[in-house]
Short mmCIF file of C-alpha atoms and ligand atoms in Angstrom, two decimals:
data_model
loop_
_atom_site.label_atom_id
_atom_site.label_comp_id
_atom_site.label_asym_id
_atom_site.label_seq_id
_atom_site.Cartn_x
_atom_site.Cartn_y
_atom_site.Cartn_z
CA MET A 1 -16.16 7.58 24.76
CA ASP A 2 -19.82 8.58 24.55
CA PHE A 3 -21.03 11.74 22.91
CA SER A 4 -24.75 10.90 23.17
CA THR A 5 -25.01 12.86 26.43
CA LEU A 6 -23.67 16.01 24.81
CA GLU A 7 -26.00 18.60 23.30
CA ARG A 8 -26.92 18.23 19.65
CA MET A 9 -25.25 21.10 17.93
CA HIS A 10 -24.62 22.33 14.42
CA LEU A 11 -22.26 25.14 13.62
CA PRO A 12 -23.85 27.99 11.65
CA VAL A 13 -20.88 28.57 9.31
CA ARG A 14 -20.32 25.62 7.01
CA LEU A 15 -16.62 25.60 6.19
CA GLY A 16 -15.10 22.73 4.20
CA PRO A 17 -11.38 21.91 4.21
CA LEU A 18 -9.27 23.23 1.31
CA PRO A 19 -7.35 20.86 -1.02
CA ASP A 20 -4.92 18.73 1.02
CA GLU A 21 -5.53 20.81 4.14
CA LEU A 22 -4.34 19.48 7.51
CA PHE A 23 -6.97 18.79 10.16
CA GLY A 24 -5.45 21.24 12.66
CA SER A 25 -5.38 24.03 10.10
CA TRP A 26 -9.01 23.45 9.11
CA PHE A 27 -10.16 23.33 12.71
CA VAL A 28 -8.41 26.62 13.51
CA ARG A 29 -10.16 28.28 10.57
CA LEU A 30 -13.46 26.71 11.64
CA ALA A 31 -13.13 27.99 15.21
CA HIS A 32 -12.08 31.49 14.18
CA ALA A 33 -14.90 31.71 11.64
CA HIS A 34 -17.21 31.38 14.66
CA GLY A 35 -15.24 33.88 16.74
CA ALA A 36 -14.26 31.04 19.06
CA LYS A 37 -10.87 29.89 20.30
CA VAL A 38 -9.67 26.48 19.18
CA HIS A 39 -9.71 24.90 22.61
CA SER A 40 -13.12 26.38 23.54
CA LEU A 41 -14.72 25.05 20.36
CA ALA A 42 -13.12 21.63 20.91
CA TYR A 43 -14.42 21.72 24.49
CA ARG A 44 -17.95 22.50 23.31
CA ILE A 45 -17.91 19.80 20.64
CA LEU A 46 -16.13 17.02 22.52
CA GLY A 47 -17.03 17.72 26.13
CA ARG A 48 -15.08 18.11 29.33
CA ASP A 49 -12.93 14.96 29.44
CA THR A 50 -12.44 14.40 25.76
CA GLY A 51 -11.25 17.81 24.57
CA TRP A 52 -8.36 18.60 22.29
CA ARG A 53 -5.55 17.76 24.67
CA TYR A 54 -7.00 14.34 25.52
CA GLN A 55 -6.92 13.19 21.92
CA GLY A 56 -3.17 12.74 21.63
CA ASP A 57 -2.05 14.01 18.25
CA ILE A 58 -5.43 14.92 16.77
CA ASP A 59 -3.96 15.47 13.28
CA ARG A 60 -3.53 11.69 13.12
CA GLY A 61 -7.31 11.31 13.37
CA GLY A 62 -7.00 8.09 15.34
CA ASN A 63 -10.45 8.00 16.91
CA ASP A 64 -13.45 7.42 14.59
CA LEU A 65 -16.01 8.49 17.21
CA VAL A 66 -14.31 11.83 17.73
CA MET A 67 -14.03 12.42 14.00
CA SER A 68 -17.67 11.58 13.32
CA ARG A 69 -18.80 13.87 16.17
CA ILE A 70 -16.74 16.75 14.72
CA ALA A 71 -18.04 16.05 11.21
CA GLU A 72 -21.66 15.99 12.45
CA VAL A 73 -21.27 19.30 14.26
CA ALA A 74 -19.50 20.91 11.28
CA ARG A 75 -22.19 19.51 8.94
CA LEU A 76 -19.69 17.74 6.69
CA PRO A 77 -19.35 14.11 5.57
CA VAL A 78 -17.06 12.12 7.89
CA SER A 79 -14.98 11.05 4.90
CA GLN A 80 -14.18 14.69 4.13
CA VAL A 81 -12.96 15.31 7.69
CA LEU A 82 -10.96 12.05 7.77
CA GLN A 83 -9.30 13.05 4.52
CA THR A 84 -7.62 15.96 6.35
CA THR A 85 -6.00 13.63 8.88
CA LEU A 86 -2.82 11.58 8.62
CA SER A 87 -4.89 8.39 8.96
CA ALA A 88 -5.74 8.87 5.28
CA TYR A 89 -2.15 7.73 4.57
CA THR A 90 -2.89 4.26 5.95
CA ASP A 91 -1.77 1.61 3.43
CA VAL A 92 0.28 4.22 1.58
CA LEU A 93 2.83 5.40 4.14
CA TRP A 94 2.44 2.72 6.78
CA CYS A 95 -0.08 0.01 7.62
CA GLY A 96 -1.74 1.79 10.54
CA VAL A 97 -1.59 4.88 12.70
CA SER A 98 -1.90 5.43 16.44
CA ALA A 99 -2.96 8.65 18.14
CA ARG A 100 -0.08 8.58 20.61
CA GLY A 101 3.60 7.76 20.65
CA ALA A 102 6.26 8.14 18.01
CA ILE A 103 5.32 7.04 14.54
CA LYS A 104 7.60 6.88 11.52
CA TRP A 105 7.58 9.94 9.24
CA VAL A 106 5.29 11.99 11.52
CA ARG A 107 6.89 15.05 13.06
CA PRO A 108 6.35 14.95 16.82
CA LEU A 109 4.18 17.84 17.98
CA ARG A 110 3.68 17.86 21.71
CA ASP A 111 1.40 20.39 23.30
CA ARG A 112 2.43 20.31 26.92
CA ALA A 113 3.92 23.06 29.09
CA TYR A 114 4.41 25.20 26.01
CA GLU A 115 6.96 22.96 24.45
CA THR A 116 7.03 20.89 21.32
CA ALA A 117 9.42 18.26 20.16
CA ALA A 118 9.78 19.41 16.56
CA GLY A 119 7.19 21.90 15.33
CA GLN A 120 4.81 22.00 12.39
CA GLN A 121 6.44 22.84 9.05
CA LEU A 122 5.27 25.38 6.47
CA CYS A 123 6.34 27.10 3.27
CA PRO A 124 6.04 30.91 3.69
CA GLN A 125 5.71 31.44 -0.07
CA CYS A 126 2.85 28.95 -0.45
CA LEU A 127 1.02 30.77 2.37
CA GLN A 128 1.72 34.10 0.65
CA GLU A 129 0.15 32.89 -2.59
CA ASP A 130 -2.91 31.35 -0.93
CA GLU A 131 -6.12 33.31 -1.20
CA ILE A 132 -7.06 31.74 2.13
CA PRO A 133 -3.81 30.66 3.82
CA TYR A 134 -3.83 27.10 5.14
CA LEU A 135 -1.40 24.36 6.17
CA ARG A 136 -0.88 21.31 3.95
CA ARG A 137 -1.10 17.79 5.28
CA THR A 138 2.29 16.74 3.89
CA TRP A 139 3.96 19.50 5.94
CA ARG A 140 3.37 17.37 9.03
CA LEU A 141 5.52 14.61 7.53
CA SER A 142 9.28 14.50 7.92
CA LEU A 143 9.64 13.06 4.42
CA GLN A 144 9.02 16.57 3.12
CA CYS A 145 11.83 19.01 3.91
CA MET A 146 11.48 21.43 0.99
CA CYS A 147 8.76 22.96 -1.17
CA PRO A 148 9.34 21.67 -4.71
CA ARG A 149 7.24 24.51 -6.12
CA HIS A 150 9.23 27.34 -4.58
CA SER A 151 12.55 25.49 -4.22
CA CYS A 152 12.96 26.50 -0.60
CA LEU A 153 13.32 24.73 2.74
CA LEU A 154 10.26 24.41 4.95
CA VAL A 155 10.22 26.57 8.07
CA ASN A 156 9.37 25.02 11.43
CA HIS A 157 9.94 27.82 13.87
CA CYS A 158 9.30 31.55 14.09
CA GLN A 159 12.23 33.59 12.80
CA VAL A 160 11.36 36.46 15.14
CA CYS A 161 11.07 34.76 18.53
CA GLY A 162 12.22 31.21 17.79
CA ALA A 163 9.00 29.52 19.00
CA ASP A 164 7.98 26.28 17.29
CA VAL A 165 5.12 26.57 14.83
CA MET A 166 1.85 25.34 16.37
CA CYS A 167 -1.18 26.61 14.54
CA HIS A 168 -3.76 25.44 17.11
CA LYS A 169 -2.18 27.73 19.72
CA SER A 170 -2.28 30.83 17.50
CA ASP A 171 -5.17 32.32 19.51
CA LEU A 172 -3.61 31.62 22.90
CA HIS A 173 -3.36 35.25 24.06
CA LEU A 174 -6.47 36.58 22.33
CA PHE A 175 -9.80 37.17 23.97
CA THR A 176 -11.89 36.84 20.82
CA PRO A 177 -10.07 35.62 17.74
CA GLN A 178 -11.35 37.30 14.63
CA ASN A 179 -8.45 36.79 12.31
CA SER A 180 -9.27 34.08 9.82
CA ASN A 181 -5.54 33.91 9.02
CA GLY A 182 -4.81 32.37 12.42
CA VAL A 183 -2.69 29.63 10.91
CA THR A 184 -0.18 32.16 9.63
CA LEU A 185 0.58 33.77 12.99
CA CYS A 186 3.20 32.79 15.56
CA TRP A 187 1.45 31.82 18.80
CA GLN A 188 4.08 33.52 20.91
CA CYS A 189 4.92 36.84 19.23
CA ARG A 190 2.16 37.04 16.56
CA ALA A 191 4.67 37.53 13.75
CA ASP A 192 3.30 36.59 10.33
CA PHE A 193 4.92 33.48 8.82
CA ARG A 194 4.15 34.82 5.35
CA LEU A 195 6.81 37.49 5.81
CA MET A 196 9.54 35.04 6.77
CA LYS A 197 12.39 34.06 4.47
CA ALA A 198 12.82 30.39 3.77
CA PRO A 199 16.36 29.37 2.71
CA ALA A 200 16.47 28.69 -1.05
CA VAL A 201 17.51 25.30 -2.43
CA TYR A 202 19.38 25.71 -5.71
CA GLU A 203 19.71 22.10 -6.92
CA PRO A 204 16.73 21.33 -9.23
CA GLU A 205 17.32 17.57 -8.88
CA LEU A 206 16.52 17.81 -5.17
CA ALA A 207 13.16 19.44 -5.93
CA GLU A 208 12.50 16.67 -8.43
CA MET A 209 13.33 13.93 -5.92
CA GLN A 210 11.12 15.64 -3.31
CA SER A 211 8.23 15.67 -5.83
CA ARG A 212 8.78 12.01 -6.66
CA ILE A 213 8.65 11.09 -2.96
CA LEU A 214 5.48 13.17 -2.46
CA ASN A 215 3.90 11.65 -5.57
CA ALA A 216 4.35 8.16 -4.09
CA LEU A 217 1.83 9.27 -1.43
CA GLN A 218 -0.71 9.85 -4.20
CA SER A 219 -0.01 6.90 -6.48
CA GLY A 220 0.92 4.28 -3.87
CA LEU A 221 3.98 3.35 -5.99
CA PHE A 222 7.57 4.49 -6.33
CA GLY A 223 9.58 3.81 -9.49
CA LEU A 224 13.20 2.92 -8.74
CA GLY A 225 15.40 1.71 -11.59
CA ASN A 226 13.22 -0.71 -13.51
CA GLN A 227 11.00 -1.71 -10.59
CA GLN A 228 7.77 -0.26 -9.24
CA ILE A 229 7.79 -0.53 -5.46
CA ARG A 230 4.66 -0.49 -3.31
CA SER A 231 4.81 2.78 -1.39
CA THR A 232 4.54 1.27 2.12
CA LEU A 233 7.59 -0.92 1.39
CA PHE A 234 9.39 1.96 -0.26
CA PHE A 235 8.86 4.29 2.70
CA ASP A 236 9.92 1.54 5.15
CA GLY A 237 13.20 1.15 3.31
CA LEU A 238 13.72 4.88 2.86
CA TRP A 239 13.26 5.43 6.60
CA MET A 240 15.87 2.75 7.29
CA LEU A 241 18.32 4.39 4.88
CA TRP A 242 17.74 7.88 6.28
CA SER A 243 18.19 6.65 9.86
CA PHE A 244 21.34 4.78 8.80
CA TRP A 245 22.92 7.79 7.07
CA ASP A 246 22.01 9.92 10.05
CA GLU A 247 23.91 7.66 12.46
CA PRO A 248 27.67 8.21 11.93
CA LYS A 249 28.61 5.40 14.33
CA ARG A 250 27.00 2.89 11.99
CA SER A 251 27.31 4.27 8.49
CA GLU A 252 30.81 5.70 9.14
CA GLY A 253 32.17 7.19 5.90
CA MET A 254 28.73 7.06 4.28
CA SER A 255 26.97 9.18 6.91
CA VAL A 256 25.79 12.68 6.01
CA ASP A 257 28.17 14.02 8.67
CA ALA A 258 31.17 12.48 6.94
CA VAL A 259 30.08 13.37 3.40
CA TYR A 260 28.83 16.94 3.93
CA GLY A 261 31.09 17.77 6.87
CA TYR A 262 28.43 18.43 9.49
CA LYS A 263 29.34 18.86 13.09
CA PRO A 264 28.54 15.74 15.10
CA ARG A 265 25.16 15.92 16.80
CA GLN A 266 24.99 17.35 20.29
CA ALA A 267 24.87 14.94 23.18
CA LYS A 268 21.21 15.63 24.05
CA ARG A 269 18.79 12.77 23.57
CA TYR A 270 18.51 11.63 19.97
CA LYS A 271 14.92 11.84 18.77
CA GLY A 272 15.32 10.31 15.33
CA ILE A 273 15.19 11.75 11.84
CA ASP A 274 11.57 12.87 12.15
CA ALA A 275 12.44 15.60 14.65
CA HIS A 276 15.32 17.05 12.63
CA ASP A 277 15.17 20.51 11.10
CA ALA A 278 14.64 20.74 7.35
CA SER A 279 18.29 21.53 6.63
CA ARG A 280 19.53 18.23 8.01
CA ARG A 281 16.81 16.28 6.24
CA LEU A 282 17.82 18.06 3.03
CA ALA A 283 21.24 16.39 3.38
CA LEU A 284 19.43 13.04 3.62
CA LEU A 285 17.39 13.94 0.53
CA LYS A 286 20.64 14.81 -1.26
CA HIS A 287 22.04 11.38 -0.40
CA THR A 288 18.82 9.77 -1.63
CA THR A 289 19.04 11.63 -4.95
CA LYS A 290 22.68 10.66 -5.40
CA TYR A 291 22.11 6.96 -4.75
CA PHE A 292 18.72 6.55 -6.44
CA GLN A 293 20.06 7.94 -9.73
CA GLY A 294 22.21 4.84 -10.16
CA TRP A 295 20.46 2.41 -7.85
CA PRO A 296 21.78 0.04 -6.61
CA GLU A 297 25.31 0.21 -8.14
CA ALA A 298 26.21 3.65 -6.73
CA PHE A 299 25.10 2.65 -3.25
CA ILE A 300 26.92 -0.69 -3.29
CA ARG A 301 30.07 0.97 -4.64
CA ASP A 302 30.14 3.39 -1.70
CA MET A 303 29.42 0.62 0.81
CA GLN A 304 32.39 -1.21 -0.63
CA ALA A 305 34.60 1.89 -0.55
CA CYS A 306 33.71 2.48 3.11
CA GLY A 307 34.20 -1.22 3.94
CA LEU A 308 30.59 -1.60 5.15
CA SER A 309 29.00 -5.04 5.17
CA SER A 310 25.32 -5.85 4.77
CA SER A 311 25.11 -6.72 8.46
CA LYS A 312 26.12 -3.14 9.39
CA LEU A 313 22.92 -1.93 7.78
CA PHE A 314 20.65 -4.84 8.64
CA GLN A 315 21.74 -5.22 12.26
CA PHE A 316 21.17 -1.52 12.68
CA CYS A 317 17.68 -1.91 11.21
CA ARG A 318 16.91 -4.70 13.65
CA GLY A 319 18.31 -2.74 16.58
CA ALA A 320 16.16 0.23 15.69
CA ARG A 321 13.07 -1.98 15.89
CA MET A 322 12.64 -2.11 12.14
CA GLN A 323 11.69 -5.76 11.93
CA SER A 324 12.06 -6.66 8.31
CA VAL A 325 14.06 -5.03 5.58
CA PRO A 326 11.99 -4.65 2.37
CA TYR A 327 13.18 -6.75 -0.54
CA TRP A 328 14.16 -3.82 -2.81
CA LEU A 329 16.76 -2.79 -0.22
CA TRP A 330 17.67 -6.23 1.13
CA GLU A 331 18.38 -7.98 -2.17
CA PRO A 332 21.11 -5.74 -3.69
CA VAL A 333 22.81 -5.13 -0.35
CA TYR A 334 22.76 -8.77 0.75
CA SER A 335 23.85 -10.20 -2.58
CA SER A 336 26.92 -7.99 -2.89
CA ARG A 337 27.88 -6.91 0.63
CA ASN A 338 27.33 -10.07 2.68
CA LEU A 339 30.78 -10.62 4.20
CA ALA A 340 29.75 -13.21 6.79
CA PHE A 341 32.04 -16.23 7.22
CA TYR A 342 30.96 -19.35 5.44
CA VAL A 343 29.12 -21.80 7.73
CA PRO A 344 29.31 -25.45 6.53
CA THR A 345 26.41 -27.85 7.01
CA ASP A 346 26.67 -31.03 9.13
CA LYS A 347 26.86 -33.23 6.02
CA GLU A 348 29.67 -31.13 4.56
CA ILE A 349 31.71 -31.48 7.76
CA GLU A 350 31.21 -35.29 7.83
CA HIS A 351 32.20 -35.72 4.20
CA THR A 352 35.26 -33.51 4.64
CA ILE A 353 36.43 -35.44 7.71
CA ASN A 354 36.20 -38.71 5.73
CA TYR A 355 38.05 -37.12 2.83
CA VAL A 356 40.85 -35.72 5.02
CA ARG A 357 41.23 -39.05 6.80
CA MET A 358 41.57 -40.87 3.49
CA ARG A 359 44.08 -38.31 2.23
CA ASP A 360 46.25 -37.84 5.35
CA GLY A 361 45.52 -41.01 7.28
CA GLU A 362 44.19 -38.95 10.19
CA ALA A 363 41.70 -36.11 10.75
CA ARG A 364 42.84 -33.03 12.67
CA VAL A 365 40.58 -30.07 13.32
CA GLY A 366 42.96 -27.60 11.66
CA THR A 367 43.27 -29.55 8.44
CA VAL A 368 39.52 -30.20 8.31
CA CYS A 369 38.82 -26.48 8.73
CA LYS A 370 41.30 -25.72 5.98
CA ALA A 371 39.72 -28.31 3.69
CA LEU A 372 36.33 -26.72 4.40
CA ASN A 373 37.74 -23.37 3.26
CA MET A 374 36.95 -21.78 6.62
CA ALA A 375 38.75 -18.66 7.77
CA ALA A 376 39.36 -20.04 11.31
CA HIS A 377 41.80 -22.86 12.19
CA CYS A 378 39.69 -23.99 15.09
CA ASN A 379 35.93 -24.34 15.27
CA VAL A 380 33.81 -25.73 18.08
CA ARG A 381 31.38 -27.50 15.78
CA VAL A 382 34.08 -29.03 13.57
CA SER A 383 36.13 -30.25 16.56
CA ALA A 384 33.02 -31.91 18.08
CA PHE A 385 32.48 -33.73 14.79
CA VAL A 386 36.12 -34.77 14.53
CA ARG A 387 36.10 -36.09 18.12
CA ARG A 388 32.91 -38.06 17.58
CA MET A 389 33.92 -39.54 14.23
CA ASN A 390 37.42 -40.43 15.46
CA ALA A 391 35.93 -42.19 18.47
CA LEU A 392 33.57 -44.09 16.15
CA ALA A 393 36.44 -45.06 13.86
CA SER A 394 38.48 -46.42 16.78
CA VAL A 395 35.71 -48.82 17.88
CA GLU A 396 35.03 -49.87 14.29
CA PRO A 397 38.46 -50.82 12.92
CA ALA A 398 36.69 -53.14 10.52
CA LEU A 399 35.83 -50.12 8.41
CA GLY A 400 39.49 -49.90 7.52
CA VAL A 401 40.04 -46.36 8.64
CA HIS A 402 43.49 -45.52 10.01
CA GLY A 403 44.51 -43.02 12.59
CA THR A 404 42.61 -41.92 15.69
CA SER A 405 44.36 -38.78 16.69
CA ILE A 406 42.30 -35.81 17.70
CA GLY A 407 43.41 -32.39 16.56
ZN1 LIG B 501 5.90 26.66 -1.42
ZN1 LIG B 502 7.30 34.28 17.12
#
């Protein structure tokens, strides 16, 4: 990507992002302040082949060259522009971000053929109170499902026409956008999001848990019980738990469907927790609140009650391409819910065969397995050992071992 061939340009209106503003929201305000449409301004700044739609999910701010070009044109420090993107959560939420593809905790927002996978979220009351309405960066993340300040669910589609919220398309049908409140308007029917009613959430402990989760993005730590967990590890584990509770086939009686009596999901392709509407993620937040209040005892108790073993959770994590389970989640679950059969070492098998032979005069596989305290009466490894040691004993009668029968 080379921007040196493009004209040197500086925008006349210098417009900085507002506190915790999302890149897309700031860029819409920037374009409209110049009477330009979002895509035309992006075209002028980035050129023909590197415009808005070629950047993947531009809110993720993946490309440094693109960001520095935009910052130069807008006459702002690059750091200030990067701060509006999701890449600023690197080392807090995850270890890195890519411009394309699914990424944990980021709501998919696809701008192709007028369809999106999930839609941008917003709180209508926050927008109402804003002197200059703008979208917050955390609203792009699926870890936020409610506004702790207004105790209401976040909205992610227009309540008039049902279109997904996409602020960068708000000027789609306008010739010259002049409305600086572009981010508050539905791109399809131009209804104002500020007038929409977000469902209220009445449990104050849910708002508190939502704030604690959001605070971990600021502090880089999450306090759970008596431990302080590094936020990247905390969010890894939380994503595993949310995905687990969302999957009734795996978590069975512990799933949010079983506990809150939801209808099973429709058969259409499952897109993961990040694409869910706020109401379903609220159920996951409710589960989190319930289990984190008495972590880990409450969680282990329910795993026990539902007959779930540690492997149910961990195998699921591995299957869902979540390589390693963070220690704060692994340790309590493994230490109390590991129901795997005991696997003896080679030395243990040898010693037990000698012991059984001394006791009974002969070593049979069944009796050796029983002496090893194994659940099975027959085991391939044990029978191989018994065969080999019995054969050895028969050619070395000098050792004084009796009996050569093979079980
Ligand atoms: Zn709010
Ligand atoms: Zn609409």
